[in-house]
C-alpha cells in the first residue's frame, strides 16, 4: 500500500490564509456556509481548524430551540456535521475525496446555552490506494463543557480518479 503525503485540500489552505486576518474566521465560516447553505441554520463560527481537529461554536437562539426551549437534536447533528466535515476536509490529502456515509448519534442530555462541537481524529490514519471508511468522532458541548451529544460520522474516503 502506498501512503499518501500529498498537500492538504483547498479548504485548509484557505483557512490558513484567512485565520490570520481580522474577521478571517468569520469570513471563512461565511464562505463554508455559502457552499453548504444548510449549515447557516445554526449560525456557526469555525474557531479552530487543523488536520485532525475542528472546533465550531454556535449561539442558542430561538431558531435552534425545540418546544422545551433547549438546543434542538437536529441542530446538534448539524453542528456535529459541520465540525466533522470541515475537519475531514482539512485532514484528507488533496489526492483523495470523501463523502459522509452515515452518522450514529447519542443524545446524552439537553443544552440551554450556546454550544461547541469538536471533531478530533487521533491518530490521523494513512490514506492509500484503497478506499476506506473513516469514523470521525464528534462531541457537542454546552457552555459549561458538558457533552450533551456524541456522534460518530462515517466518511467514505477514496483516491480521486485520474482525469
mmCIF file of C-alpha atoms in Angstrom:
data_model
loop_
_atom_site.group_PDB
_atom_site.id
_atom_site.type_symbol
_atom_site.label_atom_id
_atom_site.label_comp_id
_atom_site.label_asym_id
_atom_site.label_seq_id
_atom_site.Cartn_x
_atom_site.Cartn_y
_atom_site.Cartn_z
ATOM 1 C CA UNK A 1 0.000 0.000 0.000
ATOM 2 C CA UNK A 2 1.277 3.444 -0.907
ATOM 3 C CA UNK A 3 0.887 6.068 1.791
ATOM 4 C CA UNK A 4 -0.211 9.465 0.532
ATOM 5 C CA UNK A 5 1.647 12.502 1.819
ATOM 6 C CA UNK A 6 0.038 14.976 -0.590
ATOM 7 C CA UNK A 7 -0.794 18.528 0.332
ATOM 8 C CA UNK A 8 -3.989 19.387 2.211
ATOM 9 C CA UNK A 9 -7.151 20.356 0.365
ATOM 10 C CA UNK A 10 -8.234 23.814 -0.726
ATOM 11 C CA UNK A 11 -10.392 24.447 2.329
ATOM 12 C CA UNK A 12 -7.480 24.083 4.754
ATOM 13 C CA UNK A 13 -5.248 26.249 2.560
ATOM 14 C CA UNK A 14 -7.898 28.991 2.569
ATOM 15 C CA UNK A 15 -8.278 28.650 6.365
ATOM 16 C CA UNK A 16 -4.521 29.112 6.887
ATOM 17 C CA UNK A 17 -4.682 32.355 4.901
ATOM 18 C CA UNK A 18 -7.847 33.803 6.449
ATOM 19 C CA UNK A 19 -7.334 32.844 10.094
ATOM 20 C CA UNK A 20 -4.547 35.440 10.368
ATOM 21 C CA UNK A 21 -6.749 38.307 9.198
ATOM 22 C CA UNK A 22 -9.156 40.415 11.252
ATOM 23 C CA UNK A 23 -12.581 38.773 10.897
ATOM 24 C CA UNK A 24 -10.873 35.984 8.931
ATOM 25 C CA UNK A 25 -12.548 33.112 10.792
ATOM 26 C CA UNK A 26 -15.914 34.825 10.349
ATOM 27 C CA UNK A 27 -15.284 35.261 6.621
ATOM 28 C CA UNK A 28 -14.111 31.652 6.283
ATOM 29 C CA UNK A 29 -17.248 30.406 8.043
ATOM 30 C CA UNK A 30 -19.463 32.529 5.775
ATOM 31 C CA UNK A 31 -17.749 31.031 2.712
ATOM 32 C CA UNK A 32 -18.328 27.496 4.038
ATOM 33 C CA UNK A 33 -21.986 28.334 4.675
ATOM 34 C CA UNK A 34 -22.305 29.741 1.169
ATOM 35 C CA UNK A 35 -21.050 26.430 -0.217
ATOM 36 C CA UNK A 36 -23.259 24.389 2.151
ATOM 37 C CA UNK A 37 -26.285 26.638 2.835
ATOM 38 C CA UNK A 38 -27.949 24.379 5.395
ATOM 39 C CA UNK A 39 -25.081 24.989 7.822
ATOM 40 C CA UNK A 40 -26.273 28.603 8.116
ATOM 41 C CA UNK A 41 -29.311 27.485 10.106
ATOM 42 C CA UNK A 42 -27.258 27.180 13.325
ATOM 43 C CA UNK A 43 -25.200 30.385 12.819
ATOM 44 C CA UNK A 44 -21.842 28.601 13.255
ATOM 45 C CA UNK A 45 -18.405 30.103 13.724
ATOM 46 C CA UNK A 46 -15.427 27.898 12.913
ATOM 47 C CA UNK A 47 -12.909 28.743 15.625
ATOM 48 C CA UNK A 48 -10.119 26.222 15.144
ATOM 49 C CA UNK A 49 -9.060 24.007 12.254
ATOM 50 C CA UNK A 50 -6.088 21.755 11.652
ATOM 51 C CA UNK A 51 -5.598 18.241 10.295
ATOM 52 C CA UNK A 52 -7.344 16.032 12.837
ATOM 53 C CA UNK A 53 -9.179 18.844 14.682
ATOM 54 C CA UNK A 54 -12.067 21.252 14.166
ATOM 55 C CA UNK A 55 -13.876 23.347 16.790
ATOM 56 C CA UNK A 56 -17.100 25.182 15.905
ATOM 57 C CA UNK A 57 -19.344 27.300 18.133
ATOM 58 C CA UNK A 58 -22.927 28.490 17.753
ATOM 59 C CA UNK A 59 -25.337 30.520 19.876
ATOM 60 C CA UNK A 60 -28.503 29.171 21.421
ATOM 61 C CA UNK A 61 -31.111 31.296 19.721
ATOM 62 C CA UNK A 62 -34.809 30.869 19.063
ATOM 63 C CA UNK A 63 -34.252 29.270 15.624
ATOM 64 C CA UNK A 64 -32.414 26.252 17.086
ATOM 65 C CA UNK A 65 -34.609 25.618 20.135
ATOM 66 C CA UNK A 66 -37.183 22.880 20.414
ATOM 67 C CA UNK A 67 -40.584 23.126 22.119
ATOM 68 C CA UNK A 68 -38.879 22.655 25.522
ATOM 69 C CA UNK A 69 -36.574 25.628 24.987
ATOM 70 C CA UNK A 70 -33.431 23.510 24.691
ATOM 71 C CA UNK A 71 -30.975 23.126 21.817
ATOM 72 C CA UNK A 72 -32.736 21.028 19.175
ATOM 73 C CA UNK A 73 -31.471 17.497 18.495
ATOM 74 C CA UNK A 74 -31.172 18.028 14.747
ATOM 75 C CA UNK A 75 -29.418 21.380 15.216
ATOM 76 C CA UNK A 76 -26.916 19.414 17.333
ATOM 77 C CA UNK A 77 -26.491 16.946 14.470
ATOM 78 C CA UNK A 78 -25.904 19.881 12.130
ATOM 79 C CA UNK A 79 -23.160 21.147 14.465
ATOM 80 C CA UNK A 80 -21.591 17.682 14.503
ATOM 81 C CA UNK A 81 -21.682 17.513 10.707
ATOM 82 C CA UNK A 82 -20.050 20.928 10.302
ATOM 83 C CA UNK A 83 -17.146 20.068 12.597
ATOM 84 C CA UNK A 84 -16.773 16.535 11.240
ATOM 85 C CA UNK A 85 -16.948 17.557 7.587
ATOM 86 C CA UNK A 86 -14.608 20.526 7.788
ATOM 87 C CA UNK A 87 -12.112 18.528 9.877
ATOM 88 C CA UNK A 88 -12.243 15.677 7.366
ATOM 89 C CA UNK A 89 -11.597 18.069 4.508
ATOM 90 C CA UNK A 90 -8.603 19.545 6.356
ATOM 91 C CA UNK A 91 -7.243 16.050 7.087
ATOM 92 C CA UNK A 92 -7.760 14.103 3.855
ATOM 93 C CA UNK A 93 -4.998 14.824 1.308
ATOM 94 C CA UNK A 94 -5.889 16.666 -1.888
ATOM 95 C CA UNK A 95 -5.389 13.436 -3.861
ATOM 96 C CA UNK A 96 -8.444 11.933 -2.155
ATOM 97 C CA UNK A 97 -12.138 12.694 -1.900
ATOM 98 C CA UNK A 98 -14.649 11.995 0.835
ATOM 99 C CA UNK A 99 -18.380 11.867 1.411
ATOM 100 C CA UNK A 100 -20.451 11.247 4.551
ATOM 101 C CA UNK A 101 -21.810 7.703 4.515
ATOM 102 C CA UNK A 102 -23.623 7.580 7.859
ATOM 103 C CA UNK A 103 -23.940 9.045 11.318
ATOM 104 C CA UNK A 104 -24.680 7.482 14.704
ATOM 105 C CA UNK A 105 -25.806 9.928 17.378
ATOM 106 C CA UNK A 106 -26.260 9.609 21.135
ATOM 107 C CA UNK A 107 -28.300 12.253 22.932
ATOM 108 C CA UNK A 108 -26.943 12.321 26.498
ATOM 109 C CA UNK A 109 -28.515 15.440 27.949
ATOM 110 C CA UNK A 110 -30.022 18.765 26.939
ATOM 111 C CA UNK A 111 -28.425 22.161 26.477
ATOM 112 C CA UNK A 112 -29.875 25.579 27.201
ATOM 113 C CA UNK A 113 -26.744 27.537 26.259
ATOM 114 C CA UNK A 114 -24.668 28.183 23.189
ATOM 115 C CA UNK A 115 -22.809 25.094 22.007
ATOM 116 C CA UNK A 116 -19.428 23.986 20.704
ATOM 117 C CA UNK A 117 -18.810 20.966 18.505
ATOM 118 C CA UNK A 118 -15.378 19.347 18.441
ATOM 119 C CA UNK A 119 -14.277 16.785 15.867
ATOM 120 C CA UNK A 120 -10.981 15.109 16.667
ATOM 121 C CA UNK A 121 -9.009 12.309 14.982
ATOM 122 C CA UNK A 122 -6.129 10.880 16.977
ATOM 123 C CA UNK A 123 -4.166 9.392 15.403
ATOM 124 C CA UNK A 124 -4.648 10.562 11.838
ATOM 125 C CA UNK A 125 -4.799 7.487 9.591
ATOM 126 C CA UNK A 126 -2.714 6.901 6.497
ATOM 127 C CA UNK A 127 -4.558 7.380 3.219
ATOM 128 C CA UNK A 128 -3.505 4.990 0.493
ATOM 129 C CA UNK A 129 -4.796 3.479 -2.710
ATOM 130 C CA UNK A 130 -7.648 1.506 -1.145
ATOM 131 C CA UNK A 131 -10.937 3.202 -0.232
ATOM 132 C CA UNK A 132 -11.701 3.340 3.479
ATOM 133 C CA UNK A 133 -14.414 4.165 5.973
ATOM 134 C CA UNK A 134 -13.102 6.884 8.264
ATOM 135 C CA UNK A 135 -15.065 7.146 11.519
ATOM 136 C CA UNK A 136 -14.961 10.712 12.828
ATOM 137 C CA UNK A 137 -15.939 11.190 16.493
ATOM 138 C CA UNK A 138 -17.635 14.489 17.333
ATOM 139 C CA UNK A 139 -18.766 15.814 20.711
ATOM 140 C CA UNK A 140 -21.228 18.677 21.077
ATOM 141 C CA UNK A 141 -20.777 20.528 24.364
ATOM 142 C CA UNK A 142 -22.773 23.136 26.247
ATOM 143 C CA UNK A 143 -21.214 26.355 27.568
ATOM 144 C CA UNK A 144 -20.090 24.559 30.754
ATOM 145 C CA UNK A 145 -18.144 21.981 28.732
ATOM 146 C CA UNK A 146 -20.612 19.135 29.297
ATOM 147 C CA UNK A 147 -21.029 16.752 26.353
ATOM 148 C CA UNK A 148 -24.744 16.581 25.599
ATOM 149 C CA UNK A 149 -24.499 14.933 22.175
ATOM 150 C CA UNK A 150 -21.911 12.475 20.843
ATOM 151 C CA UNK A 151 -21.756 11.463 17.214
ATOM 152 C CA UNK A 152 -19.705 9.180 15.021
ATOM 153 C CA UNK A 153 -19.777 10.183 11.373
ATOM 154 C CA UNK A 154 -18.588 7.612 8.862
ATOM 155 C CA UNK A 155 -16.811 9.249 5.931
ATOM 156 C CA UNK A 156 -16.121 7.194 2.828
ATOM 157 C CA UNK A 157 -12.643 8.201 1.606
ATOM 158 C CA UNK A 158 -11.189 7.179 -1.762
ATOM 159 C CA UNK A 159 -8.464 8.294 -4.122
ATOM 160 C CA UNK A 160 -9.599 10.766 -6.785
ATOM 161 C CA UNK A 161 -9.826 9.323 -10.268
ATOM 162 C CA UNK A 162 -7.210 10.414 -12.783
ATOM 163 C CA UNK A 163 -8.564 12.964 -15.247
#
